[in-house]
Amino acid sequence: MPELPEVEIIRRELSPIMFRERIVDIEIFDTKIQLQPNDILNKIIIELVRKGKYLFLILNDSSSLLFHMGMTGSLIYTTARENLRFQRVLISLSQGFISFCDARRFGKIKYLSEIDREKFEQTLGMDPLLSEYSWNNFERLLVKRTLPVKNFLMNQAWIAGIGNIYASEILFLSKIHPEKRVNDLTEQEKRSLFDVIPLVLKKAILGEGTTIRDYQHTDGSRGSFQNCLQVYNREGKPCFTCGSPIQRIKIAQRSTYYCPHCQKM
DNA sequence: CATTCATCCTGCTGGC
DNA sequence: TGCCAGCAGGATGAAT
């Protein structure tokens, strides 16, 4: 489900709620999620950190709880204890409750020591909203790559945070065909990509995230950026720029949307 | 090393 | 109304 913008929204909403809260209890209703309650019980949350699509709850002994939403995961805050649909984990805080709900069970929660968190963060590529995102680093990533540019954008080891929706959106705004091979990109196209990536992600955050079906804010409400999407989920509809019908193709088994007129090979 | 592909899950939607 | 194929915001490890 959530890509970088949606996870960032979750982080921003939960930060003031969870800051300095104690983890009083944790209940796990899904055998796929393996946590030792003793690792985290009675620890205090001192910070929420996001990198790419991952969210870390940093605890007062510098260990952390890592959340990944997978396709359908959400974190819901309630003031009273509730049984929510698809609830997999329930964390009781000193004040309030956080439910991890996840219909498809692709989401993950892991306990990490400080060392393990550092190691894990190193496996992720640069986050387009952090200062590590630079033209030098970006340019270096592109060298000698022959895969389609859409696959390049979605590899979390190179750039962290872009998923299937925003990959299509970024390529539309950059006027690049999603199947174009990275080593065939012109200098201008590379520059454009570099600039458009953070632009689209920031706009999506301002637009409260994209809810096609499952994404929810931490109070259960929906995003609104789905109304601003240029190509994703718009097969057959007219391009907002030129009126040509938006095409849907499969790249690496994932639906990919583009305008055949505005995005040439 | 770089790239592609099947697989993990469950639920919803649209067509017949 | 009921059934079933096809689809879904992701990541991984095995195969090529």
Coordinates of C-alpha atoms (C1' of nucleotides) in Angstrom, one line a residue:
Chain A
M1 CA 0.0 0.0 0.0
P2 CA 1.7 3.1 1.2
E3 CA 4.6 4.6 -0.6
L4 CA 6.9 7.3 0.8
P5 CA 4.2 10.0 1.0
E6 CA 1.7 7.8 2.8
V7 CA 4.3 6.6 5.3
E8 CA 5.5 10.2 5.9
I9 CA 1.9 11.2 6.7
I10 CA 1.6 8.4 9.1
R11 CA 4.9 9.5 10.7
R12 CA 3.7 13.1 11.0
E13 CA 0.4 12.1 12.5
L14 CA 1.8 9.7 15.0
S15 CA 4.8 11.7 16.1
P16 CA 2.9 14.0 18.5
I17 CA 0.7 11.1 19.7
M18 CA 3.5 8.6 20.4
F19 CA 6.2 11.0 21.6
R20 CA 7.3 10.0 25.2
E21 CA 4.5 7.4 25.4
R22 CA 5.3 4.2 27.2
I23 CA 4.6 0.8 25.6
V24 CA 2.3 -0.8 28.1
D25 CA 1.2 -3.9 26.3
I26 CA 1.5 -5.6 22.9
E27 CA -0.9 -8.2 21.6
I28 CA -0.2 -10.1 18.4
F29 CA -2.9 -11.8 16.4
D30 CA -0.9 -12.9 13.4
T31 CA 1.6 -15.8 13.6
K32 CA 3.6 -14.2 10.7
I33 CA 4.6 -11.4 13.0
Q34 CA 7.3 -12.5 15.4
L35 CA 8.0 -10.2 18.3
Q36 CA 9.2 -10.8 21.8
P37 CA 7.0 -8.6 24.0
N38 CA 9.9 -8.4 26.5
D39 CA 12.0 -6.6 24.0
I40 CA 9.8 -3.6 24.0
L41 CA 7.5 -3.7 27.0
N42 CA 7.8 -0.6 29.3
K43 CA 10.1 1.2 26.9
I44 CA 9.4 4.8 25.9
I45 CA 9.1 6.1 22.3
I46 CA 11.4 9.0 21.8
E47 CA 11.2 9.5 18.1
L48 CA 9.6 8.4 14.8
V49 CA 11.9 8.2 11.9
R50 CA 11.1 7.3 8.3
K51 CA 13.4 6.1 5.5
G52 CA 11.8 5.3 2.2
K53 CA 8.7 3.3 3.0
Y54 CA 9.9 2.2 6.4
L55 CA 9.0 3.6 9.7
F56 CA 11.1 3.3 12.9
L57 CA 9.8 3.8 16.4
I58 CA 13.0 4.7 18.2
L59 CA 12.9 3.6 21.8
N60 CA 14.6 5.1 24.9
D61 CA 17.4 2.4 24.8
S62 CA 18.1 3.2 21.1
S63 CA 16.6 0.0 19.9
S64 CA 13.6 0.3 17.6
L65 CA 10.5 -1.2 16.2
L66 CA 10.5 -1.3 12.4
F67 CA 7.2 -1.1 10.5
H68 CA 6.6 -1.8 6.9
M69 CA 3.0 -1.5 5.6
G70 CA 3.3 -3.9 2.6
M71 CA 0.4 -3.5 0.3
T72 CA -2.5 -3.0 2.7
G73 CA -1.0 -2.2 6.1
S74 CA -2.2 0.8 8.2
L75 CA -1.6 2.1 11.6
I76 CA -4.7 3.4 13.4
Y77 CA -4.8 5.4 16.6
T78 CA -7.7 5.1 18.9
T79 CA -8.3 6.5 22.4
A80 CA -10.2 3.3 23.4
R81 CA -9.3 -0.3 22.9
E82 CA -11.0 -1.5 19.8
N83 CA -11.2 -4.6 17.6
L84 CA -10.7 -3.3 14.1
R85 CA -11.0 -5.2 10.8
F86 CA -7.8 -7.0 9.8
Q87 CA -6.2 -6.1 13.1
R88 CA -2.9 -7.9 13.4
V89 CA -1.2 -6.2 16.3
L90 CA -2.5 -4.0 19.1
I91 CA -0.1 -1.8 21.0
S92 CA -1.3 -0.2 24.2
L93 CA 0.4 3.1 25.2
S94 CA 0.1 5.0 28.4
Q95 CA -2.6 6.9 26.7
G96 CA -4.3 5.4 23.7
F97 CA -3.9 2.4 21.3
I98 CA -2.1 1.8 18.0
S99 CA -3.5 -0.9 15.8
F100 CA -1.6 -2.4 12.9
C101 CA -4.2 -3.5 10.4
D102 CA -3.2 -5.4 7.3
A103 CA -5.7 -7.4 5.1
R104 CA -3.1 -9.1 2.9
R105 CA -0.5 -9.7 5.6
F106 CA 2.4 -8.5 3.6
G107 CA 3.3 -6.0 6.2
K108 CA 6.2 -6.4 8.7
I109 CA 7.0 -5.4 12.2
K110 CA 10.5 -6.2 13.5
Y111 CA 12.5 -5.4 16.6
L112 CA 15.9 -4.1 15.9
S113 CA 18.9 -3.3 18.0
E114 CA 20.7 0.0 17.2
I115 CA 23.3 -1.8 15.3
D116 CA 20.8 -3.8 13.3
R117 CA 18.9 -0.6 12.4
E118 CA 22.0 1.0 11.1
K119 CA 22.8 -2.1 9.0
F120 CA 19.3 -2.2 7.7
E121 CA 19.3 1.5 6.8
Q122 CA 22.4 1.0 4.8
T123 CA 20.7 -1.5 2.5
L124 CA 18.3 1.2 1.5
G125 CA 19.0 3.7 -1.2
M126 CA 18.8 7.5 -0.8
D127 CA 15.5 9.0 0.3
P128 CA 14.4 11.7 -2.1
L129 CA 13.3 14.0 0.8
L130 CA 16.5 13.8 2.7
S131 CA 19.7 15.8 2.2
E132 CA 21.5 12.6 1.0
Y133 CA 19.5 13.0 -2.2
S134 CA 22.0 14.7 -4.6
W135 CA 22.6 14.9 -8.3
N136 CA 26.0 13.4 -7.9
N137 CA 24.7 10.3 -6.1
F138 CA 21.8 10.1 -8.5
E139 CA 23.9 10.3 -11.6
R140 CA 26.2 7.6 -10.3
L141 CA 23.3 5.2 -9.8
L142 CA 22.3 5.4 -13.5
V143 CA 25.6 4.3 -14.9
K144 CA 25.6 1.1 -17.0
R145 CA 22.0 0.2 -16.1
T146 CA 20.1 -1.5 -18.8
L147 CA 16.8 -2.1 -17.1
P148 CA 13.6 -0.1 -17.9
V149 CA 13.6 3.2 -16.0
K150 CA 10.4 2.3 -14.2
N151 CA 12.0 -0.7 -12.6
F152 CA 15.0 1.4 -11.7
L153 CA 12.7 3.9 -9.8
M154 CA 11.1 1.1 -7.8
N155 CA 14.3 -0.6 -6.6
Q156 CA 14.5 0.4 -2.9
A157 CA 18.3 -0.2 -2.8
W158 CA 18.9 2.7 -5.2
I159 CA 16.2 5.2 -4.4
A160 CA 14.0 4.5 -1.4
G161 CA 10.3 5.3 -1.3
I162 CA 8.9 5.1 -4.8
G163 CA 6.3 2.5 -5.5
N164 CA 3.9 1.6 -8.3
I165 CA 1.7 4.7 -8.3
Y166 CA 4.3 7.4 -8.0
A167 CA 6.6 5.7 -10.5
S168 CA 4.0 6.1 -13.2
E169 CA 3.3 9.7 -12.1
I170 CA 7.0 10.7 -12.0
L171 CA 7.6 9.3 -15.5
F172 CA 4.6 11.2 -16.9
L173 CA 5.8 14.5 -15.4
S174 CA 9.3 13.8 -16.7
K175 CA 7.9 12.9 -20.2
I176 CA 9.8 9.6 -20.2
H177 CA 8.4 6.3 -21.5
P178 CA 8.4 3.8 -18.6
E179 CA 10.0 1.1 -20.8
K180 CA 12.9 3.3 -21.8
R181 CA 16.2 1.7 -20.7
V182 CA 18.2 3.7 -18.2
N183 CA 21.3 3.8 -20.3
D184 CA 19.2 5.4 -23.2
L185 CA 18.1 8.4 -21.1
T186 CA 19.3 11.7 -22.4
E187 CA 21.1 14.2 -20.0
Q188 CA 18.0 16.3 -20.0
E189 CA 15.7 13.3 -19.1
K190 CA 18.0 12.4 -16.2
R191 CA 17.9 15.9 -14.9
S192 CA 14.2 16.0 -15.2
L193 CA 13.8 12.8 -13.4
F194 CA 16.0 13.9 -10.6
D195 CA 14.0 17.1 -10.2
V196 CA 10.5 15.5 -10.6
I197 CA 11.0 12.7 -8.1
P198 CA 10.9 14.8 -4.9
L199 CA 8.4 17.2 -6.4
V200 CA 5.8 14.5 -7.0
L201 CA 6.4 12.9 -3.5
K202 CA 6.0 16.3 -1.8
K203 CA 2.9 17.1 -3.7
A204 CA 1.4 13.8 -2.7
I205 CA 2.1 14.5 1.0
L206 CA 0.4 17.9 0.7
G207 CA -2.5 16.1 -1.0
E208 CA -2.8 13.8 2.0
G209 CA -1.7 10.7 0.2
T210 CA -3.4 8.4 -2.3
T211 CA -6.3 6.2 -1.4
I212 CA -7.2 3.8 -4.2
R213 CA -8.7 1.4 -1.8
D214 CA -6.8 0.6 1.4
Y215 CA -4.7 3.5 2.5
Q216 CA -6.0 5.2 5.6
H217 CA -4.7 8.0 7.7
T218 CA -4.1 7.1 11.4
D219 CA -7.7 8.2 12.2
G220 CA -9.1 6.0 9.5
S221 CA -9.8 8.8 7.0
R222 CA -8.9 8.6 3.3
G223 CA -6.3 10.5 1.3
S224 CA -7.2 12.8 -1.6
F225 CA -4.3 12.7 -3.9
Q226 CA -6.0 10.0 -6.0
N227 CA -8.0 13.0 -7.5
C228 CA -4.7 14.5 -8.6
L229 CA -3.2 11.5 -10.3
Q230 CA -2.3 12.2 -14.0
V231 CA -2.0 8.7 -15.3
Y232 CA -2.2 6.0 -12.6
N233 CA -5.6 4.1 -12.7
R234 CA -6.6 6.2 -15.7
E235 CA -6.5 3.6 -18.5
G236 CA -8.4 4.8 -21.6
K237 CA -9.1 8.2 -20.1
P238 CA -7.8 11.3 -21.9
C239 CA -4.4 12.6 -21.0
F240 CA -4.7 15.9 -19.2
T241 CA -2.0 17.4 -21.4
C242 CA -2.8 16.2 -24.9
G243 CA -6.1 14.2 -24.8
S244 CA -4.7 10.9 -26.0
P245 CA -6.0 7.8 -24.2
I246 CA -3.8 6.7 -21.3
Q247 CA -2.3 3.3 -21.9
R248 CA -1.8 0.5 -19.3
I249 CA 1.0 -2.0 -19.8
K250 CA 2.7 -4.5 -17.6
I251 CA 6.3 -4.0 -16.6
A252 CA 7.7 -6.6 -14.2
Q253 CA 4.2 -7.9 -13.6
R254 CA 3.0 -4.5 -12.4
S255 CA 0.4 -2.3 -14.1
T256 CA 2.1 0.8 -15.5
Y257 CA 0.2 3.8 -16.9
Y258 CA 1.5 6.3 -19.4
C259 CA 0.6 8.7 -22.2
P260 CA 1.8 7.3 -25.5
H261 CA 1.9 10.8 -27.0
C262 CA 3.6 12.7 -24.2
Q263 CA 6.0 9.9 -23.2
K264 CA 7.9 8.7 -26.2
M265 CA 10.8 6.2 -26.3
Chain B
dC1 C1' 27.2 -8.8 -11.2
dA2 C1' 22.6 -7.3 -13.2
dT3 C1' 18.1 -8.4 -14.3
dT4 C1' 13.7 -11.0 -14.4
dC5 C1' 10.2 -13.9 -12.5
dA6 C1' 7.3 -16.5 -9.2
dT7 C1' 5.7 -16.3 -4.8
dC8 C1' 4.0 -14.8 -0.4
dC9 C1' -1.4 -13.5 1.2
dT10 C1' -6.4 -11.9 1.3
dG11 C1' -10.2 -9.4 -0.4
dC12 C1' -12.7 -6.8 -3.7
dT13 C1' -14.7 -5.9 -8.4
dG14 C1' -16.6 -6.7 -12.7
dG15 C1' -18.2 -9.7 -16.2
dC16 C1' -20.9 -13.6 -17.3
Chain C
dT1 C1' -27.9 -13.6 -7.1
dG2 C1' -23.7 -16.5 -7.6
dC3 C1' -19.3 -17.8 -9.2
dC4 C1' -14.8 -17.0 -10.9
dA5 C1' -11.0 -14.7 -13.1
dG6 C1' -8.3 -10.9 -12.6
dC7 C1' -6.6 -7.3 -10.0
dA8 C1' -4.3 -4.9 -5.9
dG9 C1' 0.2 1.3 -2.9
dG10 C1' 5.5 -4.5 -2.0
dA11 C1' 9.6 -7.2 -1.3
dT12 C1' 12.3 -11.3 -1.7
dG13 C1' 15.0 -15.1 -3.2
dA14 C1' 15.8 -18.2 -6.9
dA15 C1' 16.7 -18.6 -11.7
dT16 C1' 18.7 -16.8 -15.9

